[in-house]
Amino acid sequence: MDVSALSLLAIATGLLAVVAVIWLYFHFTKRLTHLIQTHLESESRADILSDDVKNLENQIAEMQTRSMVQGKHMRELADQCDQFENQLREVKLQDPSMRLYTRAAELVKSGASVEEVMQACDLPRAEAELLMSMHSQRS
């Protein structure tokens, strides 16, 4: 081979190398631009998700606060209910006629006859029969 063929081959190889470098430059520039755009979109989505998480955390905190307040109200209502039950028991114990009717109702529930209820609680027949009929309707 002569020198001109070698120099032509060297020039062609050099041009091919320059074209390859230019192609690689544009190819990697295009890939880099795509990666940057994807990264920016991901950051935008991450910001949106972060805001959503903060909103959900606030909602959860608010719900927990409401739940605590409702629990407190429920405890207060339960305490009031207990107080009312205690007051009702005291009233029943203080009223002699209520004690008789309570005892009569217990006798009727246990299966006592009308005469037994009349004698044990000193009730007239009509009241004893009324208690019997009321108990039989509930059963």
CSV table of N, CA, C and O in Angstrom, one decimal, residues 55-113:
chain,number,residue,atom,x,y,z
A,55,ASN,N,-51.8,16.1,54.5
A,55,ASN,CA,-53.3,16.2,54.6
A,55,ASN,C,-53.9,15.1,55.4
A,55,ASN,O,-54.7,15.2,56.3
A,56,LEU,N,-53.5,13.8,55.0
A,56,LEU,CA,-54.0,12.7,55.7
A,56,LEU,C,-53.6,12.6,57.1
A,56,LEU,O,-54.4,12.2,58.0
A,57,GLU,N,-52.3,13.0,57.4
A,57,GLU,CA,-51.9,13.0,58.8
A,57,GLU,C,-52.7,14.0,59.6
A,57,GLU,O,-53.1,13.7,60.8
A,58,ASN,N,-53.0,15.2,59.0
A,58,ASN,CA,-53.9,16.2,59.7
A,58,ASN,C,-55.3,15.6,59.9
A,58,ASN,O,-55.8,15.8,61.0
A,59,GLN,N,-55.8,14.9,58.9
A,59,GLN,CA,-57.1,14.3,59.1
A,59,GLN,C,-57.1,13.3,60.2
A,59,GLN,O,-58.1,13.2,61.0
A,60,ILE,N,-56.1,12.5,60.2
A,60,ILE,CA,-56.0,11.4,61.3
A,60,ILE,C,-55.9,12.1,62.6
A,60,ILE,O,-56.6,11.6,63.6
A,61,ALA,N,-55.1,13.1,62.8
A,61,ALA,CA,-55.0,13.8,64.1
A,61,ALA,C,-56.3,14.4,64.5
A,61,ALA,O,-56.7,14.3,65.7
A,62,GLU,N,-57.0,14.9,63.5
A,62,GLU,CA,-58.3,15.5,63.8
A,62,GLU,C,-59.3,14.4,64.3
A,62,GLU,O,-60.1,14.6,65.2
A,63,MET,N,-59.3,13.3,63.6
A,63,MET,CA,-60.2,12.2,63.9
A,63,MET,C,-59.9,11.6,65.3
A,63,MET,O,-60.8,11.3,66.1
A,64,GLN,N,-58.6,11.6,65.6
A,64,GLN,CA,-58.2,11.1,66.9
A,64,GLN,C,-58.7,12.0,68.0
A,64,GLN,O,-59.1,11.6,69.1
A,65,THR,N,-58.6,13.3,67.8
A,65,THR,CA,-59.0,14.3,68.7
A,65,THR,C,-60.5,14.2,68.9
A,65,THR,O,-61.0,14.2,70.1
A,66,ARG,N,-61.3,14.0,67.8
A,66,ARG,CA,-62.7,13.9,67.9
A,66,ARG,C,-63.0,12.6,68.7
A,66,ARG,O,-64.0,12.6,69.5
A,67,SER,N,-62.3,11.5,68.4
A,67,SER,CA,-62.6,10.3,69.1
A,67,SER,C,-62.3,10.4,70.6
A,67,SER,O,-63.1,9.8,71.4
A,68,MET,N,-61.3,11.1,71.0
A,68,MET,CA,-61.0,11.3,72.4
A,68,MET,C,-62.1,12.1,73.0
A,68,MET,O,-62.6,11.7,74.1
A,69,VAL,N,-62.6,13.1,72.4
A,69,VAL,CA,-63.7,13.9,72.9
A,69,VAL,C,-64.9,13.1,73.0
A,69,VAL,O,-65.7,13.1,74.1
A,70,GLN,N,-65.2,12.3,72.0
A,70,GLN,CA,-66.4,11.4,72.1
A,70,GLN,C,-66.3,10.4,73.2
A,70,GLN,O,-67.3,10.1,73.9
A,71,GLY,N,-65.1,9.8,73.4
A,71,GLY,CA,-64.9,8.9,74.5
A,71,GLY,C,-65.1,9.5,75.8
A,71,GLY,O,-65.7,8.9,76.7
A,72,LYS,N,-64.7,10.8,75.9
A,72,LYS,CA,-64.9,11.5,77.2
A,72,LYS,C,-66.4,11.7,77.4
A,72,LYS,O,-66.9,11.5,78.5
A,73,HIS,N,-67.1,12.1,76.4
A,73,HIS,CA,-68.6,12.3,76.5
A,73,HIS,C,-69.2,11.0,76.9
A,73,HIS,O,-70.2,10.9,77.7
A,74,MET,N,-68.8,9.9,76.2
A,74,MET,CA,-69.4,8.6,76.5
A,74,MET,C,-69.2,8.2,78.0
A,74,MET,O,-70.1,7.6,78.6
A,75,ARG,N,-68.0,8.4,78.5
A,75,ARG,CA,-67.7,8.1,79.9
A,75,ARG,C,-68.6,9.0,80.8
A,75,ARG,O,-69.1,8.5,81.8
A,76,GLU,N,-68.8,10.3,80.5
A,76,GLU,CA,-69.6,11.1,81.2
A,76,GLU,C,-71.1,10.6,81.2
A,76,GLU,O,-71.8,10.6,82.2
A,77,LEU,N,-71.5,10.2,80.0
A,77,LEU,CA,-72.9,9.7,79.9
A,77,LEU,C,-73.1,8.4,80.7
A,77,LEU,O,-74.1,8.2,81.4
A,78,ALA,N,-72.0,7.5,80.7
A,78,ALA,CA,-72.1,6.3,81.5
A,78,ALA,C,-72.1,6.6,82.9
A,78,ALA,O,-72.9,6.0,83.7
A,79,ASP,N,-71.4,7.6,83.4
A,79,ASP,CA,-71.4,8.0,84.8
A,79,ASP,C,-72.8,8.5,85.2
A,79,ASP,O,-73.3,8.2,86.2
A,80,GLN,N,-73.4,9.3,84.3
A,80,GLN,CA,-74.7,9.9,84.6
A,80,GLN,C,-75.7,8.7,84.6
A,80,GLN,O,-76.6,8.7,85.5
A,81,CYS,N,-75.6,7.8,83.7
A,81,CYS,CA,-76.5,6.6,83.7
A,81,CYS,C,-76.4,5.9,85.0
A,81,CYS,O,-77.4,5.5,85.6
A,82,ASP,N,-75.2,5.7,85.5
A,82,ASP,CA,-75.0,5.0,86.7
A,82,ASP,C,-75.6,5.7,87.9
A,82,ASP,O,-76.2,5.2,88.8
A,83,GLN,N,-75.4,7.1,87.9
A,83,GLN,CA,-76.0,7.9,88.9
A,83,GLN,C,-77.6,7.8,88.9
A,83,GLN,O,-78.2,7.6,89.9
A,84,PHE,N,-78.1,7.8,87.7
A,84,PHE,CA,-79.6,7.7,87.6
A,84,PHE,C,-80.1,6.3,88.1
A,84,PHE,O,-81.1,6.2,88.7
A,85,GLU,N,-79.3,5.3,87.7
A,85,GLU,CA,-79.7,3.9,88.2
A,85,GLU,C,-79.6,3.9,89.7
A,85,GLU,O,-80.5,3.3,90.4
A,86,ASN,N,-78.6,4.4,90.3
A,86,ASN,CA,-78.5,4.5,91.8
A,86,ASN,C,-79.6,5.3,92.4
A,86,ASN,O,-80.2,4.8,93.4
A,87,GLN,N,-80.0,6.4,91.8
A,87,GLN,CA,-81.1,7.2,92.3
A,87,GLN,C,-82.4,6.4,92.2
A,87,GLN,O,-83.2,6.5,93.1
A,88,LEU,N,-82.6,5.7,91.1
A,88,LEU,CA,-83.8,5.0,90.9
A,88,LEU,C,-83.9,3.9,92.0
A,88,LEU,O,-85.0,3.6,92.5
A,89,ARG,N,-82.8,3.2,92.2
A,89,ARG,CA,-82.8,2.1,93.3
A,89,ARG,C,-83.1,2.7,94.6
A,89,ARG,O,-83.9,2.2,95.4
A,90,GLU,N,-82.6,3.9,94.9
A,90,GLU,CA,-82.9,4.6,96.2
A,90,GLU,C,-84.3,4.9,96.3
A,90,GLU,O,-85.0,4.7,97.4
A,91,VAL,N,-84.9,5.4,95.2
A,91,VAL,CA,-86.3,5.8,95.2
A,91,VAL,C,-87.2,4.6,95.4
A,91,VAL,O,-88.2,4.6,96.2
A,92,LYS,N,-86.8,3.5,94.7
A,92,LYS,CA,-87.6,2.2,94.9
A,92,LYS,C,-87.5,1.7,96.3
A,92,LYS,O,-88.5,1.2,96.9
A,93,LEU,N,-86.4,1.9,97.0
A,93,LEU,CA,-86.2,1.4,98.3
A,93,LEU,C,-86.9,2.3,99.3
A,93,LEU,O,-87.4,1.8,100.4
A,94,GLN,N,-87.1,3.6,99.0
A,94,GLN,CA,-87.7,4.5,99.9
A,94,GLN,C,-89.2,4.5,99.8
A,94,GLN,O,-89.9,4.7,100.8
A,95,ASP,N,-89.8,4.1,98.7
A,95,ASP,CA,-91.2,4.1,98.5
A,95,ASP,C,-91.7,2.7,98.9
A,95,ASP,O,-91.5,1.7,98.2
A,96,PRO,N,-92.5,2.6,100.0
A,96,PRO,CA,-93.0,1.3,100.4
A,96,PRO,C,-93.9,0.6,99.4
A,96,PRO,O,-93.8,-0.6,99.2
A,97,SER,N,-94.7,1.4,98.7
A,97,SER,CA,-95.6,0.7,97.7
A,97,SER,C,-94.8,0.2,96.5
A,97,SER,O,-95.1,-0.9,96.0
A,98,MET,N,-93.7,0.8,96.2
A,98,MET,CA,-92.8,0.3,95.1
A,98,MET,C,-92.2,-1.0,95.5
A,98,MET,O,-92.0,-1.9,94.8
A,99,ARG,N,-91.8,-1.0,96.8
A,99,ARG,CA,-91.2,-2.3,97.3
A,99,ARG,C,-92.2,-3.4,97.2
A,99,ARG,O,-91.8,-4.5,96.8
A,100,LEU,N,-93.4,-3.2,97.5
A,100,LEU,CA,-94.4,-4.2,97.4
A,100,LEU,C,-94.6,-4.7,96.0
A,100,LEU,O,-94.7,-5.8,95.7
A,101,TYR,N,-94.7,-3.7,95.1
A,101,TYR,CA,-94.9,-4.1,93.7
A,101,TYR,C,-93.7,-4.8,93.1
A,101,TYR,O,-93.8,-5.7,92.3
A,102,THR,N,-92.5,-4.3,93.5
A,102,THR,CA,-91.3,-5.0,93.1
A,102,THR,C,-91.3,-6.4,93.6
A,102,THR,O,-91.0,-7.4,92.8
A,103,ARG,N,-91.6,-6.6,94.8
A,103,ARG,CA,-91.6,-8.0,95.4
A,103,ARG,C,-92.7,-8.8,94.7
A,103,ARG,O,-92.5,-10.0,94.4
A,104,ALA,N,-93.9,-8.2,94.4
A,104,ALA,CA,-94.9,-8.9,93.7
A,104,ALA,C,-94.5,-9.3,92.3
A,104,ALA,O,-94.8,-10.4,91.9
A,105,ALA,N,-93.8,-8.4,91.6
A,105,ALA,CA,-93.3,-8.8,90.3
A,105,ALA,C,-92.3,-9.9,90.3
A,105,ALA,O,-92.4,-10.8,89.5
A,106,GLU,N,-91.5,-9.9,91.4
A,106,GLU,CA,-90.5,-11.0,91.5
A,106,GLU,C,-91.2,-12.3,91.8
A,106,GLU,O,-90.9,-13.4,91.3
A,107,LEU,N,-92.3,-12.3,92.6
A,107,LEU,CA,-93.1,-13.5,92.9
A,107,LEU,C,-93.8,-14.0,91.7
A,107,LEU,O,-93.8,-15.2,91.4
A,108,VAL,N,-94.3,-13.1,90.9
A,108,VAL,CA,-95.0,-13.5,89.6
A,108,VAL,C,-94.0,-14.1,88.7
A,108,VAL,O,-94.3,-15.2,88.1
A,109,LYS,N,-92.8,-13.6,88.6
A,109,LYS,CA,-91.8,-14.1,87.7
A,109,LYS,C,-91.3,-15.5,88.2
A,109,LYS,O,-91.0,-16.3,87.3
A,110,SER,N,-91.4,-15.7,89.5
A,110,SER,CA,-90.9,-17.0,90.0
A,110,SER,C,-92.0,-18.1,89.9
A,110,SER,O,-91.8,-19.2,90.3
A,111,GLY,N,-93.2,-17.7,89.4
A,111,GLY,CA,-94.3,-18.6,89.2
A,111,GLY,C,-95.3,-18.7,90.3
A,111,GLY,O,-96.1,-19.7,90.4
A,112,ALA,N,-95.4,-17.7,91.2
A,112,ALA,CA,-96.3,-17.8,92.3
A,112,ALA,C,-97.8,-17.6,91.8
A,112,ALA,O,-98.0,-17.0,90.7
A,113,SER,N,-98.7,-18.1,92.6
A,113,SER,CA,-100.1,-17.9,92.2
A,113,SER,C,-100.7,-16.6,92.6
A,113,SER,O,-100.0,-15.8,93.3
